[in-house]
Amino acid sequence: MFSMNYATRRLSATASMQSVRAPEGRCRRTLNVLSILVLLTSLTTPATAVTSQQTLTLDDAKHLLFRTGFGATADELNTFVGQTREQSVELVVNGFRHAPQLPMPSWTQRPAPHHWARGNMTKSEMRNFNEARDREIASLRVWWVRQMIETNSPQTERLVLMWHNHFATAYAGINAQAISIARQHQLFREYGTGDLADLLKQMIRDPALLNYLDNEKSHKKSPNENLARELMELFTLGEGHFTESDVRNAARALTGYGIEPIHNLQFRFRKPYHDTAGKTLFGQTGNYNGDDLIDLILQQPHTATFIAKRFWQTYISDLPAEAEPLQQLATDFRDSGYNLKTLYRATLLSDAFWQQKHRATIVRSPVALVIGAIRSSGIVPTHWQTLPATLASMGQNLFDPPNVAGWPGGAHWITPSRLLNRMDWLEGLALNCSGTDCTDTTDSSATRTKPAPANTMNNTAAMSANSMAANVMSIVTIADQQSTMPTADSVTPSGSRTGKLISIRLAGEDFDEPVQYQVSIHLADKLLWTTGPTAVAGGHDSERLGRMKLDQAIPWQVVEFNVAADIKNFDRISVEFLNDAANNGTDRNLFVDNVVYNSEHFPASTGTQESACPPSQPYDAGRLYCNGTLTLLRSTEKPVDTNTSQAMADHQHNTANTIASNRFTAGAVYLRAARSAKKKSGYINFGLTNVWLNGRYWHTVNARFSQIAQTGKNSKEKGNSATAGSTVYALQLDRFSCWPDCTHNWPPCTSIAKRDTSSRSLTFPLSDETGNGACQYQSLAPSDRALVSTLWFNIDQLYKLALQRVPPAKEQRLRHAKDWSAHIEKMAIEIRESQYLEDSDEPIPLLQLAGTTENVSVMQDKLIHGTPLPGGRSVQQREQDWRQLLASTPQASLQTVLLPTAPVTNRHRLTLQEVLTDLSAQLQ
Amino acid sequence: MNRRHFMQSAAFLPLLPGLAVNASMAHEQTKTIAAGTAVTGRRIILLELAGANDGLNTVVPWSNNYYHELRPTIGLKGNAVIAVNDNYGFHHRLKALMPVWDASELAVVHAMGYPKPNRSHFKSIALWEAGGDGYSNGKRGWPTHDIEHAYASSEIDAHGIVLGGSMGIFSNGQGNWLSMTAARQFANRQSGTLPDAAAQKPLTQNPVMQLLVERARTLKTSLDSIAAKVSNSRHSARIGGNSRLSQQLTHTVNLINAGVDAPVFKVSLGGFDTHEGQLGRHQRLLKNIAISLHDLRTELVKTDQWKNTIVMTYSEFGRRVTENGSRGTDHGTAAAHLILGGSVNGGFYGTEPDLANLSDGDLRYTMDYRSVYNRLLSDWLKLPADSFSEYRDHRLDSLTS
């Protein structure tokens, strides 16, 4: 679907380009004039060697910090003011880190969810599955926002954000594969400061990008050109520096670069898909693969220029890059063997970076604006968890750029409606409020904003260090209240917990006033504990902003309450929506996603809703559009934990104790694919999730049972003498059948495909006991043999469970599978006579289903507790930082620290609110 | 193209190529130069019925047996319907609209919808706002592209003004798309800090700052101009109906009668998510709408603007044909919508939905809603570009005159 949309976009882009041919000519002329000017000026610029020893003034340090990080904290300024340019750039580069300071949400470290099973899910299962993924990406957004607020290397985050924008990949365009987005993000962290060649070679193997740009099924018979084209047009060379023939040949070089869904959604090179014939790229001919393609691209001089231009746009200016200095950057970059740190240093040490004419010439992206304002001012909005929704409303939904070209940025960030939105948010931050707090009534906001400028204008007293400090302290004080006072509706006593925490992930759609709700714990007809009526703060103001548009824009937040007593004996938790307003044209709604109490998880989708307007789908129980109650029953039996990371951890730490031996369990069994048994090489594939066998764990097992010609091609002794056309049943496992691998090792007699020597497979025929199959089986380690014999032994069980799992709506999938019925019966009988069962010392276990819980992704990681500390500095530290800055740097003040340039307004002393809402605060 | 406009565009060009972003703006400017035959002074008022209005109980198939069978308690009959032909009638609480119908200025388009309907409030309204369907989302608010190409910001006070509800129909617009609530706040805050549009010379050589100031100034000019026009206006409308809609429409009429030039106004009334006890709630809402729209017409007729105005209702989707157990209706698909104005040729348009041939209990749409967008943009506003021309439908040929 994406490719189609994108194709349309391309078409329309081409169409509109033609229609602007005239002004383009005009632009070029102007550019030429500019470049002549640049040439003239660059002749008179002093050499970099001298300037790199200049020391940083407050303005210089601020400029460096604004551009490379987010805003500038007093702490950062204290560090950078007075350093030489060279020293300061070294400080930044040495601060780069691969691992984020704040651990990523735990789901990012787990194996990929079973996306491959989606074909067999019912509508409601699919919905739960997708919602769990949405929840994951939402948690990744909250995590990144917090990471950006707190980190002491904002420069790393800024660079990662640049790569995210450069290799723009949208979660919305990759079938909800949140895990791939998270892995791509980690890739940027790991390779974003190394060599470009490595980064690019990683990118053409990155599952998120391969999926987004439709390369995963690209086959030599019909290569898909999407990735090849964007690789050259948007990632390396730029339009006009390659030909259509290069695109076609590059696409051929990238055929076979795909993903293996069964194998943890990892990269898989499918050699049979790969075009091994000769290709002509940039005038050279050879049998090129993807890595060769990257090497050839790096031989084109324009790649260096193109990447240098990206750095220019990110760090130097929204204005077009000046030819001469840009070329210098490109040359330095190329000479270094495309080392990204070299380019980074060269950019920041270039005269262009420091020139006055380039200062304040970048329109702040929403991330730079919001995170910068928070870090600089020290004010964290009470409902900081909803910041990703704020960024989305300003046009920058993290992990969801509008298309592969990334966010257009610049003037696009300040369209009239966005400019209003940005000003509103900054004003709200200055007033230390957000959402409904700020917008309860428009009138009051008007009266609140008016008196402030008048007062400060009249106050013309000379500015002393003390009064400045007092002014600064007011910031610190606000921040102080922020981080120490519990918010009105939640108690988050991190560190000093007495009872148990109950947390609820919810969102409000406000109209007129915030949503009111209460959470209670019950046992039979007894109310054990309740929050009492509580307001959802930071809800979506549907009066001002309108109804929420996309599910992803819902401002989810996790609210926690301290349950004083440790209630263990209860049977249900309820969430009541108390103040619906549906009359007279208003709408107020409450959305509940899940509740966690004492580590027990209650997803709203499994609850029931009693209200005037119950949802049409039971899994929508958490959406309360009318007053009513969501009831979450405590399940009577403890669910089997098939949550993989947990299971893995259990396995590693405690195999012997927790997992009974002689047990075979799976989360679910799916019919993956089938070819009719009537056909010559029919097969039937069963996909098993979360498999436990005698204490050993596989995240996925894909068991393929097939009919193969009795004369295995490796068993020469039988040769052609076997009856022609006679077939034998076999179980086949290959390198990508299981995650982790099916077997501990690959026995010497493993079949290696001629076409693809990296592909290995094992074949376990049912009745051929002398051939290669026997060798393969006998050479396996005992626990590997157990997998083979157990799968064989359970053949009829697998068949039955897999077919049951096919939802009625997808019955056409059963067509070929049903042909296997008689064959399966036959196999089930024959297997009892075979070597696979004879060898076994212990009885072989029968498959038991454990149920699947992968749709439950608990978001309540540590990252949502408490309030982030801007720049990692506590309130006391921030206060000291400011004192130190004021003492050492007399010109420091609110406006000289927070604004990139003189304020647009003509007043002398500005309040915090005036500083933040000054137009120049839009720039950096 | 007029000369003033050309000079402005030309003056912008040396400045604009500067920004990486400006290709599209330059593009915008040229398009305008090339086109420029749009009829100014005409406008659309979009009325969002938020929550999903029940089309079948608004424009009622009163003589249809299936209708009464499927809606035994909330089906409207007898006096509850103002029959206008053998098959259809209006909900009786729309009585105030009957003079508009009788003047043949009220059109009904049957069963508007789109392929592969989505039943989520959020998703479906986003599709209506961006001109999408179950297969593709649409990229920007549906009127934005064509209107921006036809009018430069300097030619009109605003490209569009939202007075209630979401800014979604203007999403990703590059032009001067305003929300009046936010605009009021902005005007208050910025009145002192923004450079005075008339007197101020460029403060800076920084082209990005110039652009920013220019944007803010355009915004402020636009807001100031609107404010000045409104405060100089001798007209003061009174729109009844006693709801948020009546407030919003009062503002709208005051803006129009004050001479504020904007091709699109958008208002919104919520509360249509009638899952339970539909009869009472729905009739209150419809009564308010009818009175408000009636008064809107009266006020605009006074200033001779009614002939330049078209009002169109829209909603996420219609509601399920079969009523539910709570005397309400759940989320459905297609629904009839109202189009009215001094230049509208009243009557029924499109094809009646077949209540005997439902899809999963829901109506099959018989008119792609984008066919109406097409008429509004090309026939009514006479915009040179029309993003929805592929949906042109001859059944709407005589919708406006």
Tab-separated table of N, CA, C and O in Angstrom, chain A residues 1 16 20 23 26 318-320 359-361 409-412 414-418 420 423-424 427 442 446 511-512 543 545-546 548-549 551 582-587 591 612-613 623 917 919, chain B residues 13 18-21 24 27 30 122-123 129 135 165-167 172 174-176 184-186 188-190 194 206-209 211-212 215-216 219 242-244 269-271 275-276 281 284:
chain	number	residue	atom	x	y	z
A	1	MET	N	0.837	-1.188	0.000
A	1	MET	CA	0.000	0.000	0.000
A	1	MET	C	0.874	1.239	0.000
A	1	MET	O	0.613	2.200	-0.694
A	16	SER	N	4.254	18.907	-10.310
A	16	SER	CA	4.336	20.265	-9.808
A	16	SER	C	5.695	20.870	-10.120
A	16	SER	O	5.834	22.066	-10.259
A	20	VAL	N	6.600	24.635	-12.083
A	20	VAL	CA	7.346	25.751	-11.497
A	20	VAL	C	8.675	25.963	-12.218
A	20	VAL	O	9.594	26.532	-11.686
A	23	PRO	N	10.008	29.793	-12.203
A	23	PRO	CA	10.678	30.377	-11.048
A	23	PRO	C	11.962	29.647	-10.698
A	23	PRO	O	12.847	30.229	-10.101
A	26	ARG	N	14.605	31.283	-12.156
A	26	ARG	CA	14.819	32.504	-11.406
A	26	ARG	C	15.671	32.244	-10.175
A	26	ARG	O	16.601	32.962	-9.876
A	318	ASP	N	19.313	27.225	7.609
A	318	ASP	CA	18.231	26.894	6.685
A	318	ASP	C	18.496	27.516	5.315
A	318	ASP	O	17.907	27.136	4.321
A	319	LEU	N	19.378	28.519	5.310
A	319	LEU	CA	19.718	29.167	4.043
A	319	LEU	C	20.523	28.186	3.202
A	319	LEU	O	21.174	27.301	3.731
A	320	PRO	N	20.499	28.362	1.890
A	320	PRO	CA	21.200	27.378	1.069
A	320	PRO	C	22.692	27.394	1.375
A	320	PRO	O	23.258	28.449	1.685
A	359	ARG	N	23.851	32.996	12.223
A	359	ARG	CA	23.236	32.769	13.542
A	359	ARG	C	21.729	33.037	13.451
A	359	ARG	O	21.290	33.923	12.708
A	360	ALA	N	21.007	32.302	14.222
A	360	ALA	CA	19.539	32.442	14.247
A	360	ALA	C	18.939	32.333	12.853
A	360	ALA	O	18.017	33.045	12.497
A	361	THR	N	19.486	31.434	12.035
A	361	THR	CA	18.915	31.257	10.692
A	361	THR	C	18.325	29.863	10.525
A	361	THR	O	18.188	29.371	9.411
A	409	GLY	N	10.553	20.796	7.249
A	409	GLY	CA	11.238	21.765	8.106
A	409	GLY	C	11.195	23.195	7.608
A	409	GLY	O	10.401	23.554	6.744
A	410	GLY	N	12.071	24.019	8.174
A	410	GLY	CA	12.171	25.421	7.785
A	410	GLY	C	10.830	26.127	7.875
A	410	GLY	O	10.148	26.091	8.901
A	411	ALA	N	10.445	26.770	6.790
A	411	ALA	CA	9.211	27.552	6.786
A	411	ALA	C	7.984	26.678	7.059
A	411	ALA	O	6.957	27.179	7.517
A	412	HIS	N	8.103	25.376	6.794
A	412	HIS	CA	6.954	24.505	7.054
A	412	HIS	C	6.631	24.391	8.538
A	412	HIS	O	5.528	24.015	8.905
A	414	ILE	N	6.509	26.857	10.503
A	414	ILE	CA	5.860	28.083	10.994
A	414	ILE	C	4.741	28.543	10.071
A	414	ILE	O	4.598	29.736	9.801
A	415	THR	N	3.963	27.598	9.577
A	415	THR	CA	2.733	27.998	8.901
A	415	THR	C	1.874	28.704	9.935
A	415	THR	O	2.058	28.504	11.141
A	416	PRO	N	0.923	29.538	9.502
A	416	PRO	CA	0.171	30.320	10.488
A	416	PRO	C	-0.419	29.477	11.626
A	416	PRO	O	-0.261	29.820	12.793
A	417	SER	N	-1.053	28.359	11.270
A	417	SER	CA	-1.691	27.608	12.355
A	417	SER	C	-0.642	26.990	13.273
A	417	SER	O	-0.819	26.924	14.483
A	418	ARG	N	0.485	26.542	12.693
A	418	ARG	CA	1.525	25.969	13.550
A	418	ARG	C	2.181	27.043	14.403
A	418	ARG	O	2.517	26.801	15.562
A	420	LEU	N	0.798	29.673	15.596
A	420	LEU	CA	-0.118	29.926	16.713
A	420	LEU	C	0.018	28.839	17.766
A	420	LEU	O	0.094	29.098	18.963
A	423	MET	N	3.286	29.236	19.707
A	423	MET	CA	3.222	30.350	20.651
A	423	MET	C	2.366	29.973	21.865
A	423	MET	O	2.709	30.268	22.999
A	424	ASP	N	1.263	29.314	21.589
A	424	ASP	CA	0.372	28.887	22.673
A	424	ASP	C	1.094	27.985	23.652
A	424	ASP	O	0.972	28.122	24.863
A	427	GLU	N	3.673	29.863	25.702
A	427	GLU	CA	3.017	30.677	26.726
A	427	GLU	C	2.566	29.785	27.878
A	427	GLU	O	2.747	30.111	29.040
A	442	THR	N	-10.859	31.222	27.610
A	442	THR	CA	-10.017	32.118	26.828
A	442	THR	C	-9.906	33.477	27.507
A	442	THR	O	-8.879	34.118	27.469
A	446	ALA	N	-6.547	35.743	28.649
A	446	ALA	CA	-6.273	37.091	28.173
A	446	ALA	C	-5.926	38.007	29.346
A	446	ALA	O	-4.964	38.750	29.289
A	511	PHE	N	-13.963	18.617	27.109
A	511	PHE	CA	-14.782	19.652	26.481
A	511	PHE	C	-15.344	20.462	27.614
A	511	PHE	O	-15.987	19.911	28.487
A	512	ASP	N	-15.078	21.768	27.616
A	512	ASP	CA	-15.501	22.622	28.728
A	512	ASP	C	-14.662	22.402	29.977
A	512	ASP	O	-14.188	23.336	30.574
A	543	GLU	N	-12.488	21.228	22.663
A	543	GLU	CA	-13.179	22.459	22.295
A	543	GLU	C	-12.272	23.349	21.460
A	543	GLU	O	-12.649	23.903	20.443
A	545	LEU	N	-9.082	22.348	20.249
A	545	LEU	CA	-8.308	21.656	19.219
A	545	LEU	C	-9.166	20.722	18.378
A	545	LEU	O	-8.693	20.128	17.430
A	546	GLY	N	-10.421	20.566	18.769
A	546	GLY	CA	-11.281	19.667	18.027
A	546	GLY	C	-11.089	18.236	18.490
A	546	GLY	O	-10.233	17.939	19.313
A	548	MET	N	-9.990	14.495	18.719
A	548	MET	CA	-8.703	13.917	18.393
A	548	MET	C	-8.826	13.206	17.063
A	548	MET	O	-9.834	12.608	16.764
A	549	LYS	N	-7.783	13.270	16.293
A	549	LYS	CA	-7.913	12.786	14.935
A	549	LYS	C	-7.489	11.342	14.752
A	549	LYS	O	-8.199	10.558	14.184
A	551	ASP	N	-5.801	7.726	16.391
A	551	ASP	CA	-5.575	7.060	17.655
A	551	ASP	C	-4.189	7.377	18.213
A	551	ASP	O	-3.992	7.484	19.394
A	582	ALA	N	-22.734	15.116	27.003
A	582	ALA	CA	-23.083	14.804	25.619
A	582	ALA	C	-24.243	15.665	25.159
A	582	ALA	O	-24.665	15.585	24.029
A	583	ASN	N	-24.736	16.474	26.051
A	583	ASN	CA	-25.884	17.283	25.648
A	583	ASN	C	-25.430	18.613	25.083
A	583	ASN	O	-24.316	19.054	25.303
A	584	ASN	N	-26.305	19.217	24.386
A	584	ASN	CA	-26.068	20.549	23.887
A	584	ASN	C	-24.726	20.685	23.181
A	584	ASN	O	-23.981	21.626	23.371
A	585	GLY	N	-24.438	19.696	22.401
A	585	GLY	CA	-23.317	19.846	21.506
A	585	GLY	C	-21.947	19.733	22.127
A	585	GLY	O	-20.990	20.289	21.630
A	586	THR	N	-21.820	19.044	23.235
A	586	THR	CA	-20.486	18.887	23.788
A	586	THR	C	-20.109	17.418	23.810
A	586	THR	O	-20.970	16.550	23.778
A	587	ASP	N	-18.828	17.148	23.848
A	587	ASP	CA	-18.367	15.779	23.905
A	587	ASP	C	-17.221	15.686	24.884
A	587	ASP	O	-16.270	16.445	24.809
A	591	PHE	N	-10.701	7.540	27.915
A	591	PHE	CA	-10.128	6.334	27.334
A	591	PHE	C	-9.192	5.685	28.345
A	591	PHE	O	-8.334	6.346	28.895
A	612	ALA	N	-24.311	3.748	29.293
A	612	ALA	CA	-25.441	4.015	28.416
A	612	ALA	C	-25.086	3.693	26.971
A	612	ALA	O	-25.949	3.403	26.163
A	613	CYS	N	-23.825	3.781	26.638
A	613	CYS	CA	-23.451	3.484	25.266
A	613	CYS	C	-22.289	2.516	25.215
A	613	CYS	O	-21.162	2.912	24.983
A	623	ARG	N	-13.088	2.338	26.046
A	623	ARG	CA	-13.460	3.633	25.475
A	623	ARG	C	-14.816	4.052	26.025
A	623	ARG	O	-15.840	3.520	25.615
A	917	THR	N	7.737	33.845	24.419
A	917	THR	CA	6.821	34.118	23.311
A	917	THR	C	7.353	35.191	22.375
A	917	THR	O	6.661	35.618	21.472
A	919	LEU	N	9.218	36.406	19.207
A	919	LEU	CA	9.340	35.691	17.928
A	919	LEU	C	10.701	35.024	17.749
A	919	LEU	O	10.806	33.957	17.159
B	13	LEU	N	10.616	36.646	-4.332
B	13	LEU	CA	11.461	35.584	-4.856
B	13	LEU	C	12.929	35.637	-4.433
B	13	LEU	O	13.468	34.620	-4.044
B	18	GLY	N	16.242	31.354	-0.620
B	18	GLY	CA	17.131	31.193	0.504
B	18	GLY	C	16.789	29.992	1.339
B	18	GLY	O	17.644	29.178	1.638
B	19	LEU	N	15.561	29.863	1.676
B	19	LEU	CA	15.201	28.797	2.595
B	19	LEU	C	15.035	27.499	1.837
B	19	LEU	O	14.440	27.472	0.785
B	20	ALA	N	15.572	26.476	2.440
B	20	ALA	CA	15.476	25.159	1.827
B	20	ALA	C	14.030	24.827	1.532
B	20	ALA	O	13.711	24.057	0.656
B	21	VAL	N	13.160	25.454	2.279
B	21	VAL	CA	11.760	25.125	2.271
B	21	VAL	C	11.003	25.860	1.229
B	21	VAL	O	9.811	25.700	1.111
B	24	SER	N	8.382	25.222	-2.387
B	24	SER	CA	6.937	25.078	-2.442
B	24	SER	C	6.239	26.421	-2.372
B	24	SER	O	5.176	26.606	-2.932
B	27	HIS	N	6.580	28.041	-5.701
B	27	HIS	CA	5.646	27.272	-6.485
B	27	HIS	C	4.225	27.801	-6.273
B	27	HIS	O	3.520	28.114	-7.219
B	30	THR	N	3.771	31.046	-8.051
B	30	THR	CA	3.630	30.987	-9.511
B	30	THR	C	2.279	30.483	-9.919
B	30	THR	O	1.679	30.989	-10.862
B	122	PHE	N	-12.294	8.928	15.170
B	122	PHE	CA	-11.085	9.699	14.868
B	122	PHE	C	-10.642	9.494	13.435
B	122	PHE	O	-10.341	10.425	12.709
B	123	LYS	N	-10.590	8.205	13.103
B	123	LYS	CA	-10.072	7.864	11.790
B	123	LYS	C	-11.005	8.391	10.705
B	123	LYS	O	-10.569	9.002	9.734
B	129	GLU	N	-11.916	14.866	6.437
B	129	GLU	CA	-11.189	16.135	6.440
B	129	GLU	C	-10.108	16.188	5.362
B	129	GLU	O	-9.815	17.243	4.827
B	135	TYR	N	-8.857	3.120	1.709
B	135	TYR	CA	-7.630	2.658	1.069
B	135	TYR	C	-6.471	3.629	1.202
B	135	TYR	O	-5.320	3.249	1.210
B	165	GLY	N	-14.444	23.338	16.764
B	165	GLY	CA	-13.977	22.003	16.432
B	165	GLY	C	-12.567	22.008	15.891
B	165	GLY	O	-11.828	22.982	16.024
B	166	SER	N	-12.223	20.902	15.269
B	166	SER	CA	-10.850	20.647	14.893
B	166	SER	C	-10.382	21.496	13.722
B	166	SER	O	-11.169	21.945	12.897
B	167	MET	N	-9.060	21.690	13.652
B	167	MET	CA	-8.435	22.370	12.518
B	167	MET	C	-8.150	21.364	11.401
B	167	MET	O	-7.476	21.692	10.426
B	172	ASN	N	-1.995	20.611	7.394
B	172	ASN	CA	-0.892	20.728	6.439
B	172	ASN	C	-1.083	21.838	5.418
B	172	ASN	O	-0.388	21.870	4.408
B	174	GLN	N	-0.514	25.419	3.929
B	174	GLN	CA	0.606	26.360	4.038
B	174	GLN	C	0.098	27.797	4.107
B	174	GLN	O	0.853	28.714	4.377
B	175	GLY	N	-1.155	27.991	3.824
B	175	GLY	CA	-1.683	29.347	3.736
B	175	GLY	C	-2.146	29.872	5.076
B	175	GLY	O	-1.765	29.381	6.138
B	176	ASN	N	-2.981	30.886	5.009
B	176	ASN	CA	-3.423	31.565	6.199
B	176	ASN	C	-4.709	30.924	6.726
B	176	ASN	O	-5.801	31.432	6.519
B	184	ARG	N	-7.510	34.783	18.740
B	184	ARG	CA	-7.815	35.829	19.703
B	184	ARG	C	-6.707	35.895	20.750
B	184	ARG	O	-6.235	36.959	21.109
B	185	GLN	N	-6.263	34.730	21.181
B	185	GLN	CA	-5.190	34.716	22.170
B	185	GLN	C	-3.921	35.294	21.587
B	185	GLN	O	-3.215	36.067	22.213
B	186	PHE	N	-3.641	34.911	20.378
B	186	PHE	CA	-2.427	35.373	19.727
B	186	PHE	C	-2.438	36.893	19.604
B	186	PHE	O	-1.473	37.566	19.898
B	188	ASN	N	-3.991	39.064	21.386
B	188	ASN	CA	-3.794	39.695	22.681
B	188	ASN	C	-2.342	39.722	23.070
B	188	ASN	O	-1.798	40.729	23.480
B	189	ARG	N	-1.714	38.578	22.913
B	189	ARG	CA	-0.362	38.457	23.389
B	189	ARG	C	0.582	39.267	22.520
B	189	ARG	O	1.508	39.874	22.979
B	190	GLN	N	0.351	39.233	21.219
B	190	GLN	CA	1.328	39.781	20.312
B	190	GLN	C	1.120	41.257	19.998
B	190	GLN	O	1.937	41.853	19.332
B	194	LEU	N	4.687	42.240	18.432
B	194	LEU	CA	4.870	42.115	16.992
B	194	LEU	C	5.237	43.461	16.392
B	194	LEU	O	4.721	44.483	16.810
B	206	ASN	N	18.738	39.129	8.464
B	206	ASN	CA	18.569	37.675	8.534
B	206	ASN	C	17.309	37.256	7.784
B	206	ASN	O	16.197	37.549	8.216
B	207	PRO	N	17.473	36.567	6.659
B	207	PRO	CA	16.296	36.239	5.838
B	207	PRO	C	15.316	35.311	6.545
B	207	PRO	O	14.118	35.384	6.292
B	208	VAL	N	15.837	34.469	7.417
B	208	VAL	CA	14.934	33.564	8.124
B	208	VAL	C	14.087	34.355	9.113
B	208	VAL	O	12.874	34.159	9.231
B	209	MET	N	14.767	35.279	9.797
B	209	MET	CA	14.027	36.145	10.709
B	209	MET	C	13.021	36.991	9.935
B	209	MET	O	11.890	37.193	10.378
B	211	LEU	N	11.524	36.164	7.214
B	211	LEU	CA	10.390	35.309	6.869
B	211	LEU	C	9.465	35.122	8.065
B	211	LEU	O	8.244	35.214	7.974
B	212	LEU	N	10.093	34.868	9.212
B	212	LEU	CA	9.325	34.658	10.428
B	212	LEU	C	8.503	35.898	10.759
B	212	LEU	O	7.297	35.813	11.037
B	215	ARG	N	5.745	36.214	8.344
B	215	ARG	CA	4.650	35.286	8.649
B	215	ARG	C	3.801	35.834	9.801
B	215	ARG	O	2.577	35.853	9.736
B	216	ALA	N	4.499	36.256	10.839
B	216	ALA	CA	3.785	36.765	12.008
B	216	ALA	C	3.016	38.019	11.633
B	216	ALA	O	1.898	38.252	12.087
B	219	LEU	N	0.016	37.226	9.631
B	219	LEU	CA	-0.962	36.715	10.568
B	219	LEU	C	-1.605	37.871	11.327
B	219	LEU	O	-2.821	37.951	11.462
B	242	ASN	N	-29.627	28.497	20.525
B	242	ASN	CA	-29.199	28.252	21.882
B	242	ASN	C	-28.226	27.092	22.021
B	242	ASN	O	-28.449	26.154	22.783
B	243	SER	N	-27.162	27.129	21.263
B	243	SER	CA	-26.150	26.083	21.414
B	243	SER	C	-24.818	26.700	21.031
B	243	SER	O	-24.744	27.872	20.661
B	244	ARG	N	-23.785	25.890	21.131
B	244	ARG	CA	-22.482	26.383	20.690
B	244	ARG	C	-22.521	26.759	19.222
B	244	ARG	O	-21.794	27.625	18.782
B	269	LEU	N	-20.817	21.266	15.689
B	269	LEU	CA	-21.709	20.981	16.806
B	269	LEU	C	-21.505	19.518	17.175
B	269	LEU	O	-21.518	18.645	16.308
B	270	GLY	N	-21.296	19.246	18.470
B	270	GLY	CA	-21.050	17.881	18.913
B	270	GLY	C	-22.278	17.288	19.568
B	270	GLY	O	-23.317	17.937	19.691
B	271	GLY	N	-22.154	16.053	20.015
B	271	GLY	CA	-23.237	15.414	20.759
B	271	GLY	C	-24.048	14.427	19.943
B	271	GLY	O	-25.063	13.924	20.413
B	275	HIS	N	-25.723	6.746	21.106
B	275	HIS	CA	-25.807	5.300	21.333
B	275	HIS	C	-27.025	4.942	22.171
B	275	HIS	O	-27.464	3.809	22.181
B	276	GLU	N	-27.524	5.921	22.934
B	276	GLU	CA	-28.661	5.567	23.796
B	276	GLU	C	-29.621	6.726	23.903
B	276	GLU	O	-29.233	7.886	23.685
B	281	ARG	N	-32.302	13.285	22.620
B	281	ARG	CA	-31.061	14.008	22.363
B	281	ARG	C	-30.999	14.510	20.923
B	281	ARG	O	-30.619	15.637	20.649
B	284	ARG	N	-33.295	17.501	20.066
B	284	ARG	CA	-32.807	18.788	20.573
B	284	ARG	C	-31.718	19.344	19.653
B	284	ARG	O	-31.705	20.523	19.319
